[in-house]
Short mmCIF file of C-alpha atoms in Angstrom, two decimals:
data_model
loop_
_atom_site.label_atom_id
_atom_site.label_comp_id
_atom_site.label_asym_id
_atom_site.label_seq_id
_atom_site.Cartn_x
_atom_site.Cartn_y
_atom_site.Cartn_z
CA MET A 7 66.40 4.66 53.88
CA LYS A 8 69.60 6.29 52.62
CA HIS A 9 71.72 4.05 54.87
CA HIS A 10 69.95 0.95 53.47
CA LEU A 11 70.55 2.05 49.88
CA LEU A 12 74.21 2.74 50.57
CA LEU A 13 74.73 -0.75 52.04
CA LEU A 14 72.99 -2.27 49.02
CA ILE A 15 75.27 -0.48 46.60
CA LEU A 16 78.42 -1.39 48.51
CA ALA A 17 77.37 -5.03 48.41
CA TYR A 18 77.15 -4.96 44.63
CA ILE A 19 80.21 -2.85 43.93
CA TYR A 20 82.55 -5.11 45.88
CA ILE A 21 81.45 -8.44 44.40
CA PRO A 22 83.23 -8.23 41.03
CA SER A 23 82.36 -11.73 39.85
CA TRP A 24 78.67 -11.50 40.71
CA GLY A 25 77.52 -10.59 37.17
CA GLN A 26 79.12 -13.71 35.69
CA ASN A 27 77.57 -15.99 38.33
CA GLN A 28 74.17 -14.43 37.80
CA SER A 29 74.13 -15.45 34.13
CA ILE A 30 74.73 -19.06 35.20
CA TYR A 31 72.00 -18.83 37.84
CA TYR A 32 69.49 -17.55 35.32
CA ASN A 33 70.24 -20.28 32.79
CA SER A 34 69.93 -22.91 35.51
CA TYR A 35 66.69 -21.42 36.73
CA LYS A 36 65.13 -21.38 33.29
CA GLU A 37 65.98 -25.06 32.85
CA LYS A 38 64.83 -26.28 36.27
CA ASN A 39 62.02 -23.76 36.93
CA GLU A 40 62.85 -23.90 40.65
CA ASP A 41 63.28 -21.16 43.24
CA THR A 42 67.02 -21.74 43.56
CA ASN A 43 68.17 -18.14 43.53
CA TYR A 44 67.06 -15.03 45.38
CA PHE A 45 67.27 -12.78 42.36
CA ASN A 46 65.16 -15.07 40.19
CA THR A 47 62.35 -15.02 42.74
CA ASN A 48 62.53 -11.23 42.89
CA ILE A 49 62.21 -10.40 39.22
CA PRO A 50 59.73 -7.52 39.20
CA LYS A 51 56.39 -7.87 37.50
CA ARG A 52 56.49 -4.19 36.57
CA GLU A 53 59.66 -2.55 35.28
CA VAL A 54 60.61 -0.31 32.37
CA ARG A 55 63.09 -2.03 30.05
CA ALA A 56 63.85 0.35 27.23
CA VAL A 57 66.08 0.96 24.22
CA TRP A 58 66.86 4.19 22.39
CA LEU A 59 66.40 3.38 18.68
CA THR A 60 68.44 6.03 16.86
CA THR A 61 67.45 6.90 13.29
CA ILE A 62 69.81 9.81 12.55
CA GLY A 63 72.16 8.62 9.84
CA GLY A 64 70.65 5.14 10.20
CA LEU A 65 72.82 4.52 13.27
CA ASP A 66 70.49 1.87 14.70
CA TRP A 67 67.91 1.76 11.91
CA PRO A 68 67.46 1.80 8.95
CA HIS A 69 70.59 0.39 7.33
CA SER A 70 69.18 0.64 3.83
CA TYR A 71 67.12 3.20 1.93
CA SER A 72 63.50 2.96 0.88
CA GLN A 73 63.38 4.02 -2.77
CA SER A 74 60.96 1.45 -4.17
CA GLU A 75 58.27 -0.89 -2.91
CA ARG A 76 60.80 -3.67 -2.61
CA SER A 77 63.37 -1.61 -0.72
CA ALA A 78 60.62 -0.25 1.55
CA GLN A 79 59.75 -3.82 2.48
CA LYS A 80 63.40 -4.54 3.19
CA GLN A 81 63.51 -1.56 5.54
CA LYS A 82 60.35 -2.72 7.32
CA THR A 83 61.67 -6.27 7.63
CA GLU A 84 64.84 -5.00 9.26
CA LEU A 85 62.84 -3.08 11.85
CA CYS A 86 60.67 -6.13 12.59
CA HIS A 87 63.81 -8.21 13.10
CA LEU A 88 65.17 -5.69 15.60
CA LEU A 89 61.85 -5.61 17.45
CA ASP A 90 61.84 -9.40 17.62
CA LEU A 91 65.31 -9.32 19.18
CA TYR A 92 64.23 -6.67 21.67
CA GLN A 93 61.15 -8.69 22.63
CA GLN A 94 63.22 -11.83 23.18
CA ALA A 95 65.42 -9.85 25.59
CA GLY A 96 62.43 -8.63 27.61
CA ILE A 97 62.43 -5.07 26.28
CA ASN A 98 59.03 -3.43 26.69
CA THR A 99 59.63 0.20 25.69
CA ILE A 100 61.03 1.55 22.42
CA LEU A 101 62.15 5.18 22.21
CA ILE A 102 62.28 5.77 18.46
CA GLN A 103 63.90 8.94 17.16
CA THR A 104 61.00 10.67 15.44
CA ARG A 105 62.00 14.32 15.15
CA VAL A 106 65.61 14.02 14.09
CA ARG A 107 67.05 17.48 13.39
CA GLY A 108 64.11 19.63 12.34
CA THR A 109 63.13 16.68 10.17
CA MET A 110 60.72 13.78 10.63
CA ILE A 111 60.18 10.06 10.05
CA TYR A 112 56.46 10.65 9.41
CA PRO A 113 54.53 12.97 7.05
CA SER A 114 54.35 16.18 9.09
CA ALA A 115 52.52 19.41 8.36
CA TYR A 116 55.38 21.29 10.02
CA GLU A 117 58.70 19.77 9.01
CA PRO A 118 60.17 17.83 6.05
CA TRP A 119 61.12 14.17 5.88
CA ASP A 120 64.47 13.20 7.30
CA GLY A 121 66.85 11.62 4.80
CA CYS A 122 67.52 8.52 6.92
CA LEU A 123 64.59 6.67 5.33
CA SER A 124 64.76 7.49 1.62
CA GLY A 125 68.37 8.60 1.34
CA PHE A 126 67.22 12.06 0.24
CA PRO A 127 66.31 14.77 2.80
CA GLY A 128 62.77 15.97 2.15
CA LYS A 129 61.72 12.90 0.17
CA SER A 130 59.10 10.42 1.34
CA PRO A 131 60.19 6.79 1.75
CA GLY A 132 56.81 5.71 0.41
CA TYR A 133 55.33 4.76 3.76
CA ASP A 134 54.74 6.19 7.23
CA ALA A 135 57.61 4.81 9.33
CA LEU A 136 56.18 6.04 12.65
CA ALA A 137 52.77 4.42 12.05
CA PHE A 138 54.46 1.18 10.99
CA ALA A 139 56.72 1.13 14.06
CA ILE A 140 53.78 1.74 16.39
CA ASP A 141 51.79 -1.17 14.96
CA GLU A 142 54.74 -3.55 15.11
CA CYS A 143 55.62 -2.57 18.68
CA HIS A 144 52.05 -3.03 19.86
CA LYS A 145 51.84 -6.47 18.24
CA ARG A 146 54.78 -7.48 20.43
CA GLY A 147 53.42 -6.00 23.63
CA MET A 148 55.80 -3.05 23.60
CA GLU A 149 55.20 0.64 24.20
CA LEU A 150 56.41 3.09 21.58
CA HIS A 151 57.51 6.57 22.61
CA ALA A 152 58.14 9.24 20.00
CA TRP A 153 61.63 10.59 20.69
CA ILE A 154 61.67 14.31 19.91
CA VAL A 155 65.01 16.10 19.59
CA THR A 156 63.89 19.55 20.74
CA ILE A 157 66.45 22.38 20.68
CA PRO A 158 69.09 21.24 18.10
CA VAL A 159 67.95 21.49 14.47
CA GLY A 160 71.06 20.21 12.70
CA LYS A 161 73.71 21.66 10.45
CA TRP A 162 73.24 25.35 9.64
CA ASN A 163 72.80 24.57 5.96
CA GLY A 164 70.91 21.34 6.47
CA LEU A 165 67.31 20.99 5.32
CA GLY A 166 65.75 21.08 8.79
CA CYS A 167 67.66 24.16 9.90
CA ILE A 168 67.14 26.03 6.63
CA THR A 169 63.39 25.31 6.72
CA LEU A 170 63.09 26.72 10.24
CA ARG A 171 65.29 29.73 9.48
CA LYS A 172 63.01 30.63 6.59
CA LYS A 173 59.93 30.14 8.76
CA PHE A 174 61.11 31.89 11.93
CA GLY A 175 64.16 33.97 11.04
CA ASN A 176 66.11 34.92 14.17
CA LEU A 177 64.51 32.20 16.30
CA ILE A 178 67.32 29.90 15.17
CA LYS A 179 70.73 30.63 16.67
CA LYS A 180 74.04 29.46 15.24
CA ILE A 181 76.65 27.81 17.46
CA GLY A 182 79.64 26.54 15.50
CA ILE A 183 78.27 24.82 12.40
CA ASP A 184 74.90 23.91 13.94
CA GLY A 185 71.56 25.61 14.48
CA TYR A 186 69.54 25.67 17.69
CA MET A 187 66.07 26.88 18.60
CA ASN A 188 66.32 29.72 21.09
CA PRO A 189 64.95 28.41 24.41
CA GLU A 190 64.39 31.98 25.59
CA ASP A 191 62.01 32.80 22.72
CA ALA A 192 58.37 31.93 23.47
CA ARG A 193 57.92 30.74 19.88
CA THR A 194 60.15 27.74 20.59
CA GLY A 195 57.77 26.27 23.15
CA ASP A 196 54.73 27.13 21.05
CA TYR A 197 56.20 25.41 18.00
CA LEU A 198 57.42 22.29 19.79
CA ALA A 199 54.00 21.98 21.44
CA LYS A 200 52.37 22.00 18.00
CA ILE A 201 54.65 19.19 16.84
CA CYS A 202 53.88 17.10 19.91
CA ALA A 203 50.16 17.81 19.48
CA GLU A 204 50.33 16.67 15.86
CA ILE A 205 51.90 13.36 16.86
CA THR A 206 49.51 12.91 19.78
CA GLN A 207 46.42 13.51 17.68
CA ASN A 208 47.46 11.46 14.66
CA TYR A 209 49.27 8.47 16.18
CA ASP A 210 48.58 5.81 18.80
CA ILE A 211 51.80 6.51 20.69
CA ASP A 212 52.44 5.62 24.32
CA GLY A 213 54.83 8.44 25.11
CA ILE A 214 56.40 11.72 24.06
CA HIS A 215 60.11 11.60 24.87
CA LEU A 216 61.93 14.95 24.86
CA ASP A 217 65.63 14.91 24.12
CA TYR A 218 67.99 17.87 24.59
CA ILE A 219 65.30 19.83 26.44
CA ARG A 220 67.91 22.16 27.87
CA TYR A 221 70.36 24.89 27.00
CA PRO A 222 73.18 23.87 24.65
CA GLU A 223 76.39 23.51 26.65
CA ASP A 224 78.09 26.19 24.52
CA TRP A 225 75.24 28.70 24.87
CA LYS A 226 76.37 32.03 26.32
CA LEU A 227 73.77 32.43 29.05
CA LYS A 228 72.90 36.10 29.62
CA VAL A 229 70.21 35.53 32.24
CA ASN A 230 70.59 34.08 35.72
CA LYS A 231 70.26 30.30 36.20
CA GLU A 232 66.83 30.59 37.82
CA GLN A 233 65.47 32.47 34.82
CA GLY A 234 67.14 30.00 32.48
CA ARG A 235 65.39 27.09 34.23
CA ALA A 236 62.11 29.00 33.97
CA TYR A 237 62.55 29.29 30.18
CA ILE A 238 63.15 25.55 29.76
CA THR A 239 60.31 24.65 32.13
CA SER A 240 57.98 26.89 30.14
CA ILE A 241 58.66 24.78 27.03
CA VAL A 242 57.93 21.57 28.96
CA SER A 243 54.72 23.08 30.34
CA LYS A 244 53.47 24.04 26.87
CA ILE A 245 54.12 20.53 25.58
CA ASN A 246 52.32 19.03 28.58
CA LYS A 247 49.27 21.22 27.92
CA ALA A 248 49.27 20.19 24.26
CA VAL A 249 49.38 16.45 25.02
CA LYS A 250 47.63 15.62 28.30
CA PRO A 251 44.16 17.07 27.62
CA VAL A 252 44.01 15.00 24.41
CA LYS A 253 45.40 11.68 25.68
CA PRO A 254 46.25 11.77 29.40
CA TRP A 255 47.69 8.25 29.29
CA ILE A 256 50.58 9.36 27.07
CA LYS A 257 53.73 9.45 29.19
CA ILE A 258 55.74 12.65 28.88
CA SER A 259 59.41 12.04 29.57
CA CYS A 260 62.88 13.35 28.87
CA SER A 261 66.50 12.22 28.93
CA PRO A 262 68.15 14.64 31.37
CA ILE A 263 71.86 14.91 32.04
CA GLY A 264 72.69 11.87 34.19
CA LYS A 265 73.63 13.86 37.28
CA TYR A 266 70.84 16.13 38.46
CA ASN A 267 73.08 18.32 40.60
CA ASP A 268 76.09 18.19 42.88
CA LEU A 269 75.47 16.02 45.95
CA PRO A 270 76.73 16.78 49.47
CA ARG A 271 79.54 14.21 49.15
CA ASN A 272 79.75 13.78 45.37
CA TRP A 273 80.66 16.47 42.88
CA ALA A 274 79.21 16.29 39.36
CA HIS A 275 82.51 17.57 37.91
CA GLY A 276 80.82 20.59 36.36
CA TRP A 277 78.37 18.58 34.27
CA ASN A 278 74.89 18.38 35.74
CA ALA A 279 71.32 19.05 34.68
CA TYR A 280 70.14 21.65 37.17
CA GLU A 281 73.01 24.16 37.24
CA ARG A 282 74.97 23.56 34.06
CA VAL A 283 72.16 23.45 31.47
CA CYS A 284 69.13 24.72 33.48
CA GLN A 285 67.25 21.42 33.29
CA ASP A 286 65.04 20.95 36.36
CA ALA A 287 64.00 17.38 35.59
CA GLN A 288 63.24 16.42 39.20
CA GLY A 289 61.07 19.52 39.49
CA TRP A 290 59.12 18.44 36.40
CA LEU A 291 58.26 15.16 38.13
CA ARG A 292 57.32 16.97 41.34
CA ASP A 293 55.09 19.47 39.53
CA GLY A 294 53.36 16.86 37.37
CA LEU A 295 54.80 18.08 34.07
CA MET A 296 56.46 14.71 33.39
CA ASP A 297 55.63 11.09 34.11
CA GLU A 298 58.95 9.43 33.47
CA LEU A 299 62.68 10.15 33.27
CA PHE A 300 65.46 8.37 31.40
CA PRO A 301 68.59 10.04 32.87
CA MET A 302 71.65 9.61 30.66
CA MET A 303 73.81 7.92 33.28
CA TYR A 304 76.74 6.99 31.08
CA PHE A 305 79.10 6.74 34.03
CA LYS A 306 80.50 4.16 36.43
CA GLY A 307 81.53 3.82 40.06
CA ASN A 308 81.11 6.91 42.24
CA ASN A 309 79.96 8.86 39.23
CA PHE A 310 77.00 6.49 38.89
CA TYR A 311 75.71 4.95 42.14
CA PRO A 312 75.25 8.02 44.39
CA PHE A 313 73.50 9.86 41.55
CA ALA A 314 71.28 6.86 40.82
CA ILE A 315 70.13 6.95 44.45
CA ASP A 316 69.45 10.67 44.10
CA TRP A 317 67.15 10.08 41.12
CA LYS A 318 65.27 7.36 43.00
CA GLU A 319 64.87 9.39 46.18
CA ASN A 320 63.38 12.26 44.18
CA ASP A 321 61.12 10.34 41.79
CA ASN A 322 57.91 11.65 43.41
CA GLY A 323 56.25 8.32 42.76
CA ARG A 324 56.93 8.51 39.03
CA ILE A 325 59.02 6.26 36.76
CA ILE A 326 62.82 6.38 36.50
CA ALA A 327 64.70 4.15 34.03
CA PRO A 328 68.37 5.23 33.97
CA GLY A 329 70.10 5.23 30.61
CA LEU A 330 73.13 2.94 30.58
CA GLY A 331 76.03 3.72 28.25
CA ILE A 332 76.49 0.29 26.72
CA TYR A 333 78.29 1.91 23.79
CA PHE A 334 81.24 2.30 26.17
CA LEU A 335 81.60 -1.49 26.08
CA SER A 336 82.89 -1.18 22.52
CA PRO A 337 86.67 -1.38 22.07
CA LYS A 338 86.27 1.63 19.75
CA GLU A 339 84.84 3.66 22.64
CA LYS A 340 86.07 3.13 26.23
CA ASN A 341 86.26 -0.68 26.20
CA TRP A 342 84.50 -1.06 29.54
CA PRO A 343 84.27 -4.61 30.92
CA ILE A 344 80.69 -5.87 30.84
CA GLU A 345 80.64 -6.10 34.64
CA GLU A 346 80.44 -2.30 34.84
CA ILE A 347 77.05 -2.42 33.14
CA THR A 348 75.69 -5.63 34.66
CA ARG A 349 76.45 -4.39 38.15
CA GLU A 350 74.60 -1.16 37.42
CA MET A 351 71.63 -3.15 36.11
CA GLN A 352 71.45 -5.15 39.31
CA VAL A 353 71.69 -2.14 41.58
CA ILE A 354 69.04 -0.06 39.84
CA ARG A 355 66.67 -3.05 39.77
CA GLN A 356 67.07 -3.46 43.52
CA LEU A 357 66.42 0.27 43.89
CA GLY A 358 63.13 -0.20 42.02
CA MET A 359 64.12 1.49 38.76
CA GLY A 360 64.13 0.27 35.18
CA HIS A 361 66.98 0.26 32.67
CA THR A 362 67.45 1.85 29.25
CA PHE A 363 70.16 1.03 26.73
CA PHE A 364 71.99 3.57 24.60
CA ARG A 365 71.98 2.58 21.98
CA GLY A 366 70.17 -0.11 20.02
CA LYS A 367 72.94 -1.36 17.73
CA PHE A 368 75.40 -2.00 20.56
CA PHE A 369 72.66 -4.03 22.22
CA THR A 370 71.65 -6.24 19.30
CA ASP A 371 75.29 -6.60 18.25
CA ASN A 372 75.73 -8.28 21.64
CA THR A 373 78.72 -6.08 22.47
CA LYS A 374 80.77 -7.83 25.19
CA GLY A 375 77.80 -10.22 25.60
CA ILE A 376 75.33 -7.56 26.82
CA TYR A 377 72.42 -8.91 24.77
CA GLU A 378 72.79 -12.49 26.03
CA TYR A 379 73.23 -11.27 29.59
CA THR A 380 70.05 -9.19 29.34
CA LYS A 381 68.05 -12.15 28.03
CA ASN A 382 68.96 -13.95 31.25
CA PHE A 383 68.55 -10.88 33.44
CA ASN A 384 65.08 -10.29 31.99
CA ALA A 385 64.18 -13.96 32.17
CA TYR A 386 60.48 -13.10 32.12
CA PRO A 387 58.46 -10.29 30.53
CA ALA A 388 57.47 -7.28 32.63
CA LEU A 389 54.62 -4.80 32.52
CA VAL A 390 55.43 -1.09 32.57
CA PRO A 391 54.53 0.52 35.95
CA ALA A 392 50.97 1.87 36.07
CA MET A 393 50.37 5.62 35.97
CA THR A 394 48.66 5.64 39.36
CA TRP A 395 49.05 9.42 39.65
CA GLU A 396 46.84 10.17 36.65
CA LYS A 397 43.10 10.69 36.92
CA LYS A 398 41.48 7.76 35.15
CA VAL A 399 39.37 8.30 32.06
CA PRO A 400 37.92 5.63 29.73
CA THR A 401 40.49 4.21 27.31
CA ASP A 402 40.70 1.33 24.90
CA THR A 403 41.54 -2.02 26.49
CA LEU A 404 44.77 -3.98 26.35
CA TYR A 405 45.31 -7.57 27.49
CA ASN A 406 47.89 -9.51 29.50
CA ILE A 407 48.29 -13.30 29.28
CA TYR A 408 49.56 -15.47 32.13
CA ALA A 409 50.19 -19.23 32.04
CA SER A 410 51.20 -21.88 34.55
CA ASN A 411 50.93 -25.58 35.34
CA GLN A 412 49.29 -24.56 38.62
CA TYR A 413 45.59 -23.64 38.83
CA PRO A 414 44.38 -21.04 39.46
CA VAL A 415 47.13 -19.11 37.72
CA ASN A 416 48.83 -16.63 40.05
CA THR A 417 48.79 -13.37 38.08
CA ALA A 418 50.82 -11.64 40.80
CA ASP A 419 53.81 -13.87 40.01
CA ALA A 420 56.02 -12.23 37.38
CA ARG A 421 57.19 -15.66 36.22
CA ASN A 422 53.70 -16.47 34.91
CA LEU A 423 53.46 -13.47 32.59
CA VAL A 424 53.64 -14.58 28.96
CA ILE A 425 52.92 -11.31 27.16
CA GLY A 426 51.59 -7.94 28.27
CA ARG A 427 49.69 -4.94 26.85
CA ILE A 428 48.60 -6.57 23.57
CA PRO A 429 45.54 -5.45 21.59
CA LYS A 430 42.59 -7.84 21.44
CA LYS A 431 43.27 -8.78 17.82
CA GLU A 432 46.59 -10.34 18.90
CA LEU A 433 45.12 -12.55 21.65
CA ASN A 434 44.59 -15.68 19.57
CA HIS A 435 48.15 -15.56 18.23
CA TYR A 436 49.61 -15.78 21.74
CA LEU A 437 46.92 -18.04 23.23
CA GLN A 438 47.87 -20.74 20.73
CA LYS A 439 51.28 -20.88 22.39
CA VAL A 440 49.87 -21.47 25.88
CA SER A 441 46.81 -23.57 25.06
CA SER A 442 48.23 -26.67 26.79
CA TYR A 443 48.64 -24.78 30.09
CA HIS A 444 46.28 -23.25 32.59
CA TYR A 445 46.07 -19.62 31.64
CA ALA A 446 44.53 -16.35 32.74
CA ILE A 447 43.85 -13.17 30.81
CA THR A 448 43.63 -9.78 32.49
CA ARG A 449 42.42 -6.52 31.06
CA MET A 450 44.45 -3.34 31.32
CA ASP A 451 43.64 0.28 30.49
CA ARG A 452 46.13 2.59 28.81
CA PHE A 453 47.25 3.89 32.22
CA GLY A 454 48.42 0.37 33.08
CA ASN A 455 45.69 -0.44 35.62
CA GLU A 456 44.99 -4.17 35.55
CA THR A 457 41.76 -6.10 36.29
CA PRO A 458 40.92 -9.86 36.07
CA TRP A 459 39.00 -11.11 33.05
CA ILE A 460 39.20 -14.79 32.03
CA GLU A 461 40.62 -17.93 33.63
CA LYS A 462 40.99 -21.13 31.63
CA LYS A 463 41.77 -24.53 33.11
CA SER A 464 43.78 -26.94 30.98
CA TYR A 465 42.39 -30.46 31.02
CA ALA A 466 45.46 -31.61 29.09
CA ILE A 467 47.59 -30.88 32.17
CA GLU A 468 45.09 -32.66 34.42
CA ALA A 469 45.13 -35.70 32.14
CA GLN A 470 48.93 -35.76 32.19
CA GLN A 471 48.97 -35.48 35.97
CA LYS A 472 46.53 -38.42 36.27
CA LEU A 473 48.67 -40.45 33.89
CA ASP A 474 51.76 -39.68 35.97
CA ILE A 475 49.95 -40.94 39.08
CA VAL A 476 49.03 -44.19 37.31
CA LYS A 477 52.64 -44.64 36.17
CA ARG A 478 53.94 -44.12 39.69
CA LYS A 479 51.47 -46.72 41.04
CA ILE A 480 52.52 -49.23 38.41
CA PHE A 481 56.18 -48.54 39.13
CA ASN A 482 55.60 -49.05 42.87
CA ILE A 483 53.84 -52.36 42.21
CA PHE A 484 56.79 -53.69 40.28
#
């Protein structure tokens, strides 16, 4: 298996022009709808395609403040526009920054409002941004995961940090000008579990996404590494116990350091999850504490591919969607050529993993053409992989729509998927767009398990086919 993966990677790395050709192939395929290219016929039906939507300082959203009914609507409209762009590029998972720095984008019983929405820390924007984002994502067939920044709580004199210092005193430790929750204090896990429970109970989220669930890199560790990992794992375990008994279909995930540990032939250059910051992310998959990982793989070449294989080989049947540092495409950052990213996208797809973009604005700004490339790369929608490891319980039902000019519609063919995981109230909206085709609707539970439901034959297509036959006969006569 390892030998096969190595050959696959070498094939991609040493074909520098492949990414450019692939864009042409995809455009041609979409026009002709023919099996002319291997990669088009192997687009996966199930794959995580995600974006980190950063709210701190309005980096990705919002770019205006909500201080009146009119300005609130402007803020909502901007988010809807971004979600439309994501949907058009095949994105199916939105990781929206929900707990920012000890502050929130929803009305919480534990922490104050973040200032990114209203312009004033602690002040309501006049609406519940998390609830709005969930509804809009679900309308578009997207999952929404609440991105929780765990250990950092912002500037020492910022509202979030001050609030927690008053509440917990010495639980908050100062490093430089910032405050951090002490991962070695049991109250940290208890408190973060309460926050995740609040979100789980009050919102129809699809995931809890833990960011910075590790020791700060400048923390002076006074315990051994094994004990340090035990402290971090204890926090993860408490969050799992607060979420899963309530809604077991909610995916618990994190964004670990992109290199899990040093590999036999590849050194992590002193920056890895397991040893450097006591983050045993692969162990959390193995032990059932997490369902999904979004490793921050903002690297290239030998710093990327061997470590990508390592994540895949240790996924324990769970979901891996590596984070790609598309911000490095910017001339203001590292000015990477787009081929660095497109090659990584191709390799991790062939390895059976998804892809996640950091961050949203660089994506929708089409930096170096990454948005247009992704629209071609994700030529068809994809369902998120099913949580086959979870024990099934009754859930509400979601729906997937497939359409084709062939009957019966092949629902196993990714190219026939029109939209996935939509609530029943959205069915008519999308069915209007496929009414002239044969179509099929399947039902899906919140774990992603799919079952057949309705098949509809289009007599309009049959009539057109009969007319074409008549035309051909007439043409042959003359």
